[in-house]
Coordinates of C-alpha atoms in Angstrom, one line a residue:
X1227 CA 0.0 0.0 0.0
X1228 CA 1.5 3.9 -1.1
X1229 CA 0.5 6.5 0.4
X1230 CA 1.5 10.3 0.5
X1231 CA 2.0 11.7 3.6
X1232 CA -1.6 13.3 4.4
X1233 CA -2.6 16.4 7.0
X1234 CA -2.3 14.2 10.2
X1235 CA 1.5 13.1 8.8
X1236 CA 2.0 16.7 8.1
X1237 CA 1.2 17.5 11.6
X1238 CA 3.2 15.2 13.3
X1239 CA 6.0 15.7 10.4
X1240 CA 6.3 19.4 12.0
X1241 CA 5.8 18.4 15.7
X1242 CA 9.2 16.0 15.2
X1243 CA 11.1 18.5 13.4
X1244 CA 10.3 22.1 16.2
X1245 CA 11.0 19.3 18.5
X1246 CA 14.6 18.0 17.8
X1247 CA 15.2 21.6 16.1
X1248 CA 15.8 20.2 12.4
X1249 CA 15.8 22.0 9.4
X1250 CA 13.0 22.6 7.2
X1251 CA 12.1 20.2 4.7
X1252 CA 13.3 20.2 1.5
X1253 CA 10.8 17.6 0.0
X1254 CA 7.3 16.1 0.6
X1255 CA 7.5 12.1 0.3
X1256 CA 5.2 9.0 0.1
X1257 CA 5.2 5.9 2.1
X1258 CA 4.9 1.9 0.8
X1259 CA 3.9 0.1 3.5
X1260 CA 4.3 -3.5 4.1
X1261 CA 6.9 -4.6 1.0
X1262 CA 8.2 -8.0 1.2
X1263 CA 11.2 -8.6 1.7
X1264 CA 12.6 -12.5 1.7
X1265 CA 15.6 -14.2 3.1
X1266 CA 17.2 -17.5 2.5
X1267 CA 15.4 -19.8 4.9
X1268 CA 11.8 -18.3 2.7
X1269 CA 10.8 -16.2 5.7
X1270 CA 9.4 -13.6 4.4
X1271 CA 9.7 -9.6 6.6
X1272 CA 7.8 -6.9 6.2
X1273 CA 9.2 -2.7 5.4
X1274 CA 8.3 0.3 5.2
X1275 CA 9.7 2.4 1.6
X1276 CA 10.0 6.3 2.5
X1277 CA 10.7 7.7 -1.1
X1278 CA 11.2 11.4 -1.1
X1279 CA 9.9 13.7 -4.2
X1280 CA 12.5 15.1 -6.3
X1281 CA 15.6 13.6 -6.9
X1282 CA 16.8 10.9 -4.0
X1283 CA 20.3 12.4 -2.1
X1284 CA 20.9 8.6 -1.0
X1285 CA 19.5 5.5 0.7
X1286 CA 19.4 4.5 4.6
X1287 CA 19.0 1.0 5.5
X1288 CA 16.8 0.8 9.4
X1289 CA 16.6 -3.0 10.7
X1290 CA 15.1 -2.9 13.8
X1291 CA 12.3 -5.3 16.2
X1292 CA 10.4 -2.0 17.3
X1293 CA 8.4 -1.5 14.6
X1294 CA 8.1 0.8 11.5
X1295 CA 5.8 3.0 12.8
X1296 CA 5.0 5.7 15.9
X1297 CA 8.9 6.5 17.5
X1298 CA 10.9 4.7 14.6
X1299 CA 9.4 6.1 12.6
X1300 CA 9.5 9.6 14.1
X1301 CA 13.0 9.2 14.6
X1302 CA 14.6 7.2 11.9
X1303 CA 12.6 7.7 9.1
X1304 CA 10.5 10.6 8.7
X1305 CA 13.5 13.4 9.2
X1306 CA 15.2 11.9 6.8
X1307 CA 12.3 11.2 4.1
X1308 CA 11.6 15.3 4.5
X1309 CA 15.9 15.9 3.5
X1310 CA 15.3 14.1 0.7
X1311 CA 16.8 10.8 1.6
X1312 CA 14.8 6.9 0.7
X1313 CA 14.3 5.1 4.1
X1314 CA 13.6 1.6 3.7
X1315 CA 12.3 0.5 7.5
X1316 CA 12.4 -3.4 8.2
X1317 CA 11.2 -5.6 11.0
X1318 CA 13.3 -8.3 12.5
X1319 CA 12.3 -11.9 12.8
X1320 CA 8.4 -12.2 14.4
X1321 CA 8.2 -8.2 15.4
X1322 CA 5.4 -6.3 13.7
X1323 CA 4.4 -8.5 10.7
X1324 CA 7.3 -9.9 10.0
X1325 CA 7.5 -14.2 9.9
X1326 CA 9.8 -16.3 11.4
X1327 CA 10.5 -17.3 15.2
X1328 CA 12.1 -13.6 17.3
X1329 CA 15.7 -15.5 18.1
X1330 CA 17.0 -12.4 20.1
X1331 CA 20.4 -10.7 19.2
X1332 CA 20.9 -13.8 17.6
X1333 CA 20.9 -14.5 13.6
X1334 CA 20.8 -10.9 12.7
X1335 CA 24.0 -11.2 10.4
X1336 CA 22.1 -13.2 7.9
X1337 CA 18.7 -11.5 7.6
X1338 CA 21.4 -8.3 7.2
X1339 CA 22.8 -9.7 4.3
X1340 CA 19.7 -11.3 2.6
X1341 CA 17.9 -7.8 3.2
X1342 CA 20.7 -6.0 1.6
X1343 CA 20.6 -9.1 -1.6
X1344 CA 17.2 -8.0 -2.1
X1345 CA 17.5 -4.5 -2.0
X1346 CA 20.1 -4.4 -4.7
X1347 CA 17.7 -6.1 -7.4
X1348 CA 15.1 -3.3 -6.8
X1349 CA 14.5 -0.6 -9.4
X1350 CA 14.4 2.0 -6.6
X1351 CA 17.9 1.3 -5.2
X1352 CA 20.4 4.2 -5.4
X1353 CA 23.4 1.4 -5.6
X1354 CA 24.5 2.7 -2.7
X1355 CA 23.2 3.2 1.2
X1356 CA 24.0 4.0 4.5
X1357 CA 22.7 2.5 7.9
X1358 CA 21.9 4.3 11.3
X1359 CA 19.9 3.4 14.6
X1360 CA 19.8 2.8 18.0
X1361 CA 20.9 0.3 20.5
X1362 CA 19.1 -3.1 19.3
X1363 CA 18.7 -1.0 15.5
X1364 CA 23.2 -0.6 16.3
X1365 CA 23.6 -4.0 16.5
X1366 CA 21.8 -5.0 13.3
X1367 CA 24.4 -2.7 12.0
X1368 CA 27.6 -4.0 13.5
X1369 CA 26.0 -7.3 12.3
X1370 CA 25.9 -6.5 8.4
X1371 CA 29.8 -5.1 9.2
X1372 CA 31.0 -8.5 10.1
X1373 CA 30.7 -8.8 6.0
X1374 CA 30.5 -5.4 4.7
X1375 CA 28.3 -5.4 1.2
X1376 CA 30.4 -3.5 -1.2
X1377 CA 27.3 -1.0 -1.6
X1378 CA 27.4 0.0 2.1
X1379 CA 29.0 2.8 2.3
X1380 CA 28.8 4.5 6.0
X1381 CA 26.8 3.8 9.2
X1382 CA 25.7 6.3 12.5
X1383 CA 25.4 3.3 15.4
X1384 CA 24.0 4.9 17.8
X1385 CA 24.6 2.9 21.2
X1386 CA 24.9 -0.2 19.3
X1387 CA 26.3 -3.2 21.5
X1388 CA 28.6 -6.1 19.7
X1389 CA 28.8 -8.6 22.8
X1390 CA 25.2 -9.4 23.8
X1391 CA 26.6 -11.8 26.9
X1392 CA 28.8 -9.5 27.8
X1393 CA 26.1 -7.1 28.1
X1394 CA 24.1 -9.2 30.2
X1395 CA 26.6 -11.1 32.4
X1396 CA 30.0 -8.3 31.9
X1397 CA 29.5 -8.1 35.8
X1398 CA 29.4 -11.1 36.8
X1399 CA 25.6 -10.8 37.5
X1400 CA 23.0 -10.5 35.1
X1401 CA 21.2 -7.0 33.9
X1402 CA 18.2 -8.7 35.5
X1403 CA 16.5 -4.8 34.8
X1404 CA 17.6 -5.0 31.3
X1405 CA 16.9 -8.5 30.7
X1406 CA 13.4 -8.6 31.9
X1407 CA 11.9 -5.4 30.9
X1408 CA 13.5 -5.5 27.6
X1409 CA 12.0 -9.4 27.7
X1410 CA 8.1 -7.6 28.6
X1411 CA 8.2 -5.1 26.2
X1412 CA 8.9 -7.6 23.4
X1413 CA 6.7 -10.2 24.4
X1414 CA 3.7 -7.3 24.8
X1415 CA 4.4 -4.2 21.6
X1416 CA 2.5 -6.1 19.2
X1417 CA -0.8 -5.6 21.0
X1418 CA -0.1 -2.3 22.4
X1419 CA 1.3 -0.7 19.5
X1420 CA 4.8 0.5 18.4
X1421 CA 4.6 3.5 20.8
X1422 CA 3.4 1.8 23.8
X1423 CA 5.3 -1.2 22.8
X1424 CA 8.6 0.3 22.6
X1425 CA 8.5 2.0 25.6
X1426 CA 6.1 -0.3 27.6
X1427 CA 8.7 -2.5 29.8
X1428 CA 9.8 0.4 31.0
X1429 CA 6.8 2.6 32.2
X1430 CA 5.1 -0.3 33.8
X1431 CA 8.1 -1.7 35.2
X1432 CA 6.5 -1.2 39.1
X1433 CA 3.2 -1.9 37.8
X1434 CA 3.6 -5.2 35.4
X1435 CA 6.9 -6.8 36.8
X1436 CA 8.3 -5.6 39.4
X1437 CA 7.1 -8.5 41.4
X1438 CA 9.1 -10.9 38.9
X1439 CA 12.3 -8.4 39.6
X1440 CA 11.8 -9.3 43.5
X1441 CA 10.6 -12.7 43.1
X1442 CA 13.2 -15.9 43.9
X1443 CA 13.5 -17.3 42.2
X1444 CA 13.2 -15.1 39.4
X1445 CA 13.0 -17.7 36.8
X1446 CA 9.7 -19.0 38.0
X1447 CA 8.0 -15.5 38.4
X1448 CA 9.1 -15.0 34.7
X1449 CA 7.2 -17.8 33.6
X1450 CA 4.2 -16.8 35.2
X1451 CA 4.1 -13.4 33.8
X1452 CA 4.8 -14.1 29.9
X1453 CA 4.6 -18.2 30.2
X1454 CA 6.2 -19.8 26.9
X1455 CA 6.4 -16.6 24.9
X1456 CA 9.9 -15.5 25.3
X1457 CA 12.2 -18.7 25.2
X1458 CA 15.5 -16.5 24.7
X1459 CA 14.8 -15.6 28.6
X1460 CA 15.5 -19.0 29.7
X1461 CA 18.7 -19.6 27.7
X1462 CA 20.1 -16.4 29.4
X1463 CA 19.4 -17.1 32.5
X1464 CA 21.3 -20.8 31.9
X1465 CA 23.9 -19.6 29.7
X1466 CA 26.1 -17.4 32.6
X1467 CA 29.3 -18.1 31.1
X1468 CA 29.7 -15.2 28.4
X1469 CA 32.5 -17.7 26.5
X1470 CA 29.8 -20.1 26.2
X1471 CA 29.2 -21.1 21.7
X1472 CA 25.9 -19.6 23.2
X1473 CA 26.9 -16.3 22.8
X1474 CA 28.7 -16.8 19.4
X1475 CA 26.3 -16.0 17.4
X1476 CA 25.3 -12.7 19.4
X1477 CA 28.9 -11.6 19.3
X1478 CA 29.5 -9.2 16.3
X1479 CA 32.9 -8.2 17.2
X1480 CA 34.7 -9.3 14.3
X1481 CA 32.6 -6.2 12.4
X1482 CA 36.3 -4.3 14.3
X1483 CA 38.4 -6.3 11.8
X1484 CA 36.2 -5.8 8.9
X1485 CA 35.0 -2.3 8.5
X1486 CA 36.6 0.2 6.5
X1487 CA 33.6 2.7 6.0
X1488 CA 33.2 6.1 8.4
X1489 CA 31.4 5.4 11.2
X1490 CA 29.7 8.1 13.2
X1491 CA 29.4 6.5 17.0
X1492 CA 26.9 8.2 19.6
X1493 CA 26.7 7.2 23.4
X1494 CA 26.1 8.9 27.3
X1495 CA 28.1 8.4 29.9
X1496 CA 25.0 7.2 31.8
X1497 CA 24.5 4.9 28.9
X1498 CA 24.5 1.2 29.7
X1499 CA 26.5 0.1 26.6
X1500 CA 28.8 2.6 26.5
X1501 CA 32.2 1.2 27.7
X1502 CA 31.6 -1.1 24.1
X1503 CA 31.0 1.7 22.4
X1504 CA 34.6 3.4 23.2
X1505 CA 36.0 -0.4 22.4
X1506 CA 34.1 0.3 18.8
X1507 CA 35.9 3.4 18.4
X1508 CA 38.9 2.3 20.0
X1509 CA 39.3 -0.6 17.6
X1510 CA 38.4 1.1 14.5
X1511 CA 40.4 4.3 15.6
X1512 CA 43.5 2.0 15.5
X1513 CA 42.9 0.7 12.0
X1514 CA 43.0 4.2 10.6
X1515 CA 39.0 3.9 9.7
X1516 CA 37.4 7.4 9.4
X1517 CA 35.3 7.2 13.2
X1518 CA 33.9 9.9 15.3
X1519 CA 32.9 9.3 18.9
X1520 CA 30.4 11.7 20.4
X1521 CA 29.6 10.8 24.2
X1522 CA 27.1 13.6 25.8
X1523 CA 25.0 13.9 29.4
X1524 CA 22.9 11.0 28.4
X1525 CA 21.4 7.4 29.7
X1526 CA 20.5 4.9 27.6
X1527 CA 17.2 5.9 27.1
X1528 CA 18.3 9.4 26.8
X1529 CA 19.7 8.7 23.4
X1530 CA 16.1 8.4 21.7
X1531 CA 15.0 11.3 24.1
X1532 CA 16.7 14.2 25.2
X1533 CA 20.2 13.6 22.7
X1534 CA 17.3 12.9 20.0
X1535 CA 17.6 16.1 18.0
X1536 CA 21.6 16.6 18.3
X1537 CA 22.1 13.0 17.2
X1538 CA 19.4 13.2 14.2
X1539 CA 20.9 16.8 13.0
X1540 CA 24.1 15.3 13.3
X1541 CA 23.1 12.1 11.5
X1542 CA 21.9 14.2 8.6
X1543 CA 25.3 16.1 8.2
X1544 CA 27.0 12.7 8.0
X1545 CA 24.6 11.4 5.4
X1546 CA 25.1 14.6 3.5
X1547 CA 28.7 14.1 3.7
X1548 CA 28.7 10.3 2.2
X1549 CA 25.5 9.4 0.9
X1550 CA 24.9 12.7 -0.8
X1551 CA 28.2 14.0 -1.2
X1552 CA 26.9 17.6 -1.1
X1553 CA 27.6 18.7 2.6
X1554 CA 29.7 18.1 5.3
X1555 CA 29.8 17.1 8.9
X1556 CA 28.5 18.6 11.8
X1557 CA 32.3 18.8 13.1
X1558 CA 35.9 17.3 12.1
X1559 CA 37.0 16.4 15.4
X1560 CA 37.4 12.6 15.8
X1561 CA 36.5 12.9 19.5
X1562 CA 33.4 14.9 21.2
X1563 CA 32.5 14.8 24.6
X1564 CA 30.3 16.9 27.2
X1565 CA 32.0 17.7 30.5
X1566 CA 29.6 17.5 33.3
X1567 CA 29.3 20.3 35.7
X1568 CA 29.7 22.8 33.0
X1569 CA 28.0 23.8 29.8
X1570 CA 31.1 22.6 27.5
X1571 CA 31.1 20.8 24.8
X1572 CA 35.2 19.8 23.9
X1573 CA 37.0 18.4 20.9
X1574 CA 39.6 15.9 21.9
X1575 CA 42.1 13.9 19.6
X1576 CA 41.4 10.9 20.8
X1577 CA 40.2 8.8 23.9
X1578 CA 40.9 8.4 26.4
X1579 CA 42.9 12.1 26.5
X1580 CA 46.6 12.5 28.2
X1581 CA 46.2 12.8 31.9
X1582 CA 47.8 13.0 35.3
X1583 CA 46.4 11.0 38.2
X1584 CA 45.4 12.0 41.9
X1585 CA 44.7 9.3 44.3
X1586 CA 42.4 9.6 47.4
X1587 CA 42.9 7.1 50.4
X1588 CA 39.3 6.2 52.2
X1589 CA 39.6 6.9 55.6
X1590 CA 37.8 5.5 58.7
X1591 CA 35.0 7.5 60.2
X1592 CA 34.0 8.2 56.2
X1593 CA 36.9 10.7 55.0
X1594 CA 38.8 10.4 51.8
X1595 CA 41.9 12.5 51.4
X1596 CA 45.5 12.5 49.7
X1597 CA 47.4 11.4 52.5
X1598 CA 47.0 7.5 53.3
X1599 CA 45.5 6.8 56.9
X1600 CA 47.3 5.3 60.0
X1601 CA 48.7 2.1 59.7
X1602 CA 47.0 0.7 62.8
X1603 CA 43.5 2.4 61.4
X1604 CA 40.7 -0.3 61.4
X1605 CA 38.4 -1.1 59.0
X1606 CA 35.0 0.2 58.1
X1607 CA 32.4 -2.5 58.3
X1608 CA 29.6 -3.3 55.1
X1609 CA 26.9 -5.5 56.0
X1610 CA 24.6 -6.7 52.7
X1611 CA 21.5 -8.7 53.1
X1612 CA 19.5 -10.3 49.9
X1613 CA 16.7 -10.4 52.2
X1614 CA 16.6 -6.1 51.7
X1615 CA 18.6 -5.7 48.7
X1616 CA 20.1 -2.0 48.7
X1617 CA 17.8 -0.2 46.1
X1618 CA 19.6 0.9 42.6
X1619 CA 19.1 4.4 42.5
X1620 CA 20.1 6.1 38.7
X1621 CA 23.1 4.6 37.1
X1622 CA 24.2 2.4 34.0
X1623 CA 20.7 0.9 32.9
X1624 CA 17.6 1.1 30.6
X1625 CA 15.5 1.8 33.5
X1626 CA 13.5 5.3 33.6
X1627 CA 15.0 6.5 36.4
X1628 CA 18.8 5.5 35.0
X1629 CA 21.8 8.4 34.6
X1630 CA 22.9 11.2 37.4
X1631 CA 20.3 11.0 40.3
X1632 CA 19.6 12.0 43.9
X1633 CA 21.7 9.4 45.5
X1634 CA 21.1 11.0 48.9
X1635 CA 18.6 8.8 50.6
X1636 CA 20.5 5.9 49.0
X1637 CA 23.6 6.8 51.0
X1638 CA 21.3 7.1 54.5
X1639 CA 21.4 3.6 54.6
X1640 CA 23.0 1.2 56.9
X1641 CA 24.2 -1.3 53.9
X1642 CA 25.7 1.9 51.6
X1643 CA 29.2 3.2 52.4
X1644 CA 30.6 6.8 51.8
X1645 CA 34.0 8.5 51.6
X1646 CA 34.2 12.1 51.1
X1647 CA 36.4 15.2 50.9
X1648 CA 36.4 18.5 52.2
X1649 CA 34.5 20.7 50.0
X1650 CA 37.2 21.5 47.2
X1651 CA 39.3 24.8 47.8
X1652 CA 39.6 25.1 43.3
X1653 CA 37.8 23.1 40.4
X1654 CA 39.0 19.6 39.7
X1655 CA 38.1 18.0 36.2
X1656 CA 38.3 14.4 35.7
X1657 CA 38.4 12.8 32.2
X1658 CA 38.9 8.8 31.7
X1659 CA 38.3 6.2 33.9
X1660 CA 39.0 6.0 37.6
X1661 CA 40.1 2.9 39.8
X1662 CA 39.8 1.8 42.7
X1663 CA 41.6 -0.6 45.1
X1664 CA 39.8 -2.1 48.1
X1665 CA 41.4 -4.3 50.3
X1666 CA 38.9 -6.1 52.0
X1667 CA 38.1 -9.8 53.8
X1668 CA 34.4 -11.3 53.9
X1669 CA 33.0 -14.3 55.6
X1670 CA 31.0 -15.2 53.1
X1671 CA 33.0 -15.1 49.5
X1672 CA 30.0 -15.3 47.5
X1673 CA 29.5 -11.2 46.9
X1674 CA 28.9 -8.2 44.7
X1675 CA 30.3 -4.6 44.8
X1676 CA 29.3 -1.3 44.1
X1677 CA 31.6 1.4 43.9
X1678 CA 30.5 5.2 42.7
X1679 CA 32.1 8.2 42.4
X1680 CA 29.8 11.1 43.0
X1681 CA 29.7 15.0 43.6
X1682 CA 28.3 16.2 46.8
X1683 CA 26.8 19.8 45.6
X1684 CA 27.0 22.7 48.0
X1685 CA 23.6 22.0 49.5
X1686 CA 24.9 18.5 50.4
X1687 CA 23.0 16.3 48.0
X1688 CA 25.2 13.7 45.8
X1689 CA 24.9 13.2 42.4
X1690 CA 26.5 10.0 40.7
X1691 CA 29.0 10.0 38.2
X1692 CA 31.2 7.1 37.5
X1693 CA 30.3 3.1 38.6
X1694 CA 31.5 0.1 38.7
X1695 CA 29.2 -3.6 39.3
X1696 CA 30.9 -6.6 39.8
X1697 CA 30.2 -10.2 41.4
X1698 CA 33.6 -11.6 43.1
X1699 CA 33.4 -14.9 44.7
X1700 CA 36.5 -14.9 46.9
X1701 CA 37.4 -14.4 50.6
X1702 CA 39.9 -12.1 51.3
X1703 CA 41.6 -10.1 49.2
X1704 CA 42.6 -7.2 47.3
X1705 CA 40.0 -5.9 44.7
X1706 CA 41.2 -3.8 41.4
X1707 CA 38.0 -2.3 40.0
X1708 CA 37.5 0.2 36.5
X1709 CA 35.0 2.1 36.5
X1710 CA 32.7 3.9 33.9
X1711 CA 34.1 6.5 31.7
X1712 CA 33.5 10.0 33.1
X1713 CA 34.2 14.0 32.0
X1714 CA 33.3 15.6 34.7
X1715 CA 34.4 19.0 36.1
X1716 CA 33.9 18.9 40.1
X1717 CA 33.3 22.8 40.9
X1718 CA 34.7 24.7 43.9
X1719 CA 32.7 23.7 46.7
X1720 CA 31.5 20.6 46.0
X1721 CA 33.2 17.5 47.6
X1722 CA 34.2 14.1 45.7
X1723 CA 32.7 11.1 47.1
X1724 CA 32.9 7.0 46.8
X1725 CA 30.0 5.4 47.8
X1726 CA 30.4 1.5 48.2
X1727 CA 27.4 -1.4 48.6
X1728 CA 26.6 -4.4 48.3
X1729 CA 23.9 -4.6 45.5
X1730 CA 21.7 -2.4 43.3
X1731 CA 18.5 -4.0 43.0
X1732 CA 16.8 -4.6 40.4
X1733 CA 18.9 -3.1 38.3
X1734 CA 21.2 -6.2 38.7
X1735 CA 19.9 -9.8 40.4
X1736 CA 20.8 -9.8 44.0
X1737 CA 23.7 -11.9 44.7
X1738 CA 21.7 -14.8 47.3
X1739 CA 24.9 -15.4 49.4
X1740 CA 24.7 -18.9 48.2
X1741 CA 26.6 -19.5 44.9
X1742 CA 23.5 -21.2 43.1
X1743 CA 22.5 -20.9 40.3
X1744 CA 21.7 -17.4 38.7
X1745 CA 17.8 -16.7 38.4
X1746 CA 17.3 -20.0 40.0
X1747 CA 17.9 -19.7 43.7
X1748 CA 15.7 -18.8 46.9
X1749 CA 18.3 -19.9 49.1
X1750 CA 19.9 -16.6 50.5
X1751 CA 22.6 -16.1 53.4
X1752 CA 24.0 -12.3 54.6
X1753 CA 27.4 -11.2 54.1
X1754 CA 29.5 -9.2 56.5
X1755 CA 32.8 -7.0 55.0
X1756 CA 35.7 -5.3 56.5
X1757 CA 37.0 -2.1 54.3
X1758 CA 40.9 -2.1 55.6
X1759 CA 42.1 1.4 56.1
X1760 CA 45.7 0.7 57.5
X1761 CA 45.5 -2.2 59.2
X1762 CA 45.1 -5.0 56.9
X1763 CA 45.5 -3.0 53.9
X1764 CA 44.9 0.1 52.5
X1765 CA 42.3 1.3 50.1
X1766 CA 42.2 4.1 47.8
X1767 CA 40.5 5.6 44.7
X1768 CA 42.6 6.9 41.8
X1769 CA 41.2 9.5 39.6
X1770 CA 42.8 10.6 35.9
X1771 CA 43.3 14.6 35.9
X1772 CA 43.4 17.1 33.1

């Protein structure tokens, strides 16, 4: 079915555009809805064909399991329809007409390909295209890398993870947040539609799951909530170990090794995936490939909100410059990043940038400072119970509440841990990624960690900036942690804190004490820490410095 865009489109065409500040459209355009578009097993998927009046400027390829209408549409199609660019909009496996069985993040390389096949025998096709999207649409592009068609010739992966296990289990624990709501919201969109669908798992998270989220075993709730409709959730739950053949064919790496095409590459520092996405531009960086890396204030779902209308105006100056080959890019910088307490934007090199390093020893009674504490100092003591998991409060997650929060009534807890300076006598900026060592003992070695660096603003409230998650099953010992990527400019005044816990539930499934089974155990058993200060150890926090 063709259609042109009618007064309703129109509408909604101007809403997007005053809304992610665009520029006015250079062409009307008319929709085919539903084309056919085969692949080599004789599934048969179903797109959407945005063709532009006037001459086409180029051709964008949008895989995704969201749908083709309502935000992706909004987003990844429409803007780029009015600009004067053909948008052809396909659904994965078993998403929104489409046939086949939804395998997820798995077997996307090969309906890549076949879709690509197809749309070179079509009278339409430019003989050329470019690919852009967001975090499940980024890995359908890193997936068509792995074996670049000669035709493709630049991508904007926005967000886009490579490592789908390592994305789930890179802690140690899985995304249980992640995992589930992404799990609801896929089993439900169809029969709420592609707005509501997309965004349902997480607006009803408290309402429709959460009892799944705080169920144990969590495996079992599952299956009472969506029964046999999402079969991928029970492989992930069994398949822990991310070096499992599992995970092979969810692993796009090898897209590093292959791509020689410029790549536009677009994450937050709040964002969930984005530690991949600096390996992405680290790895491609090194080959010599033509990559920008643009990392702004951003979570996850940020990226399709708030970013939306840098990243789409940006995306269009990209496709201008290689599709079109009649403009250039929005900057020539290979590195872009926001620094946080300011309202600076800076061009860097490369990342991570040249810096000096500062380290701050945690001292007992809750201090941190740059002179280690007394070697007789004792420890502080961290008590975590499964039983009342310490909440998650913001952080590195899909959740609607993920990125720089509140984390003051976090911190009031008995099971959270802080370490703070005195309020800072000049500005201190911080660009890379801090670490920390902790030298610690346990009496029971089955346990997670949380470790945060946050600013304590002048009215005392502290804001998260940098994290770390990770489940260690051992003793006594000393622990060497990364933790996220930051830019952050800590202002006079404010004070630099680590916060330290046990857990951050939901966001990641509470470690039970036990050592069974992830997602499978109701078993759970309290653990008691010792932070060493001097004696037994010392632990400190080590921040780079520009």
């Amino acid at each position: 079915m063709t259609r042109r865009s009618r007064f309703a489109d129109a509408l909604a065409d101007r809403a997007v555009r005053r809304l992610l500040k665009l520029p006015q459209p250079s062409r009307d355009y008319r929709v085919t809805f539903d084309v056919e578009v085969p692949m080599r097993d004789g599934v048969v998927l179903l797109a959407d064909h945005y063709v532009p009046a006037g001459p086409v400027r180029g051709t964008i390829l949008v895989r995704s399991p969201y749908g083709r209408a309502g935000v992706m549409g909004m987003l990844f199609c429409r803007p780029f329809a009015l600009q004067g660019f053909q948008v052809l909009s396909v659904s994965c496996r078993a998403t929104f007409g489409s046939a086949g069985i939804l395998n997820a993040f798995h077997g996307e390389v090969e309906d890549g390909l076949d879709t690509v096949a197809w749309m070179r025998e079509q009278s339409w096709f430019t003989g050329s295209f470019g690919t852009m999207g967001t975090s499940y649409l980024g890995l359908t592009q890193w997936a068509l890398l792995t074996d670049p068609p000669p035709e493709m010739k630049t991508a904007v992966i926005v967000s886009g993870p490579h490592d789908t296990g390592r994305l789930l289990y890179g802690t140690g624990a899985i995304n249980l947040v992640s995992s589930v709501g992404w799990t609801y919201g896929m089993v439900n969109q169809g029969s709420h539609g592609p707005v509501a669908g997309t965004l349902l798992g997480a607006i009803q998270r408290d309402k429709k799951y959460r009892h799944v989220l705080d169920a144990a075993p969590v495996g079992d709730a599952a299956h009472g909530l969506w029964g046999d409709k999402a079969a991928w959730f029970d492989e992930w739950l069994a398949q822990r170990d991310v070096t499992d053949p599992f995970w092979d064919s969810a692993r796009v790496t090898s897209a590093h090794e292959a791509t020689d095409i410029p790549v536009l590459l677009y994450s937050g520092w709040h964002d969930l995936i984005l530690e991949q996405v600096l390996e992405s531009y680290a790895a491609l960086a090194a080959r010599g490939v033509d990559v920008q890396l643009r990392v702004g204030p951003w979570s996850h779902a940020d990226l399709v909100g708030k970013g939306a209308g840098q990243i789409t105006r940006d995306a269009l100056a990209w496709f201008a410059e290689h599709l079109a080959h009649d403009g250039e890019r929005a900057s020539t910088s290979p590195v872009r990043i926001k620094i946080g307490g300011s309202d600076e934007w800076r061009d860097l090199d490369a990342w991570p940038p040249a810096s000096d390093t500062r380290t701050f020893y945690l001292q007992p009674g809750g201090g941190l400072a740059g002179d280690p504490p007394a070697a007789d100092a004792g420890p502080s003591l961290l008590r975590y119970d499964p039983a009342d998991p310490t909440p998650a409060v913001g952080g590195m997650s899909n959740a609607l509440d993920a990125g720089r929060r509140d984390n003051t009534a976090r911190e009031r807890r008995a099971d959270v841990l802080t370490f703070s300076t005195a309020p800072l006598t000049s500005a201190l900026e911080v660009v890379g990624s801090p670490e920390v060592e902790l030298a610690f003992a346990t009496d029971n070695p089955h346990v997670d960690w949380l470790v945060r660096v946050c600013e304590v603003d002048t009215k005392g409230k502290s804001w998260n900036v940098s994290e770390v998650y990770a489940r260690r099953n051992v003793k006594a010992n000393t622990l060497r942690l990364t933790l996220s990527p930051m830019a952050h400019r800590f202002r006079v005044g404010t004070r630099i804190r680590l916060q330290i816990s046990g857990g951050a539930h939901p966001v990641y499934d509470r470690n039970m004490g036990t050592g069974e089974t992830v997602g499978l155990s109701s078993q759970m058993q309290v653990s008691n820490r010792e932070i060493a200060h001097g004696k037994g150890g010392q632990s400190f926090v080590t921040l780079p410095v520009v």
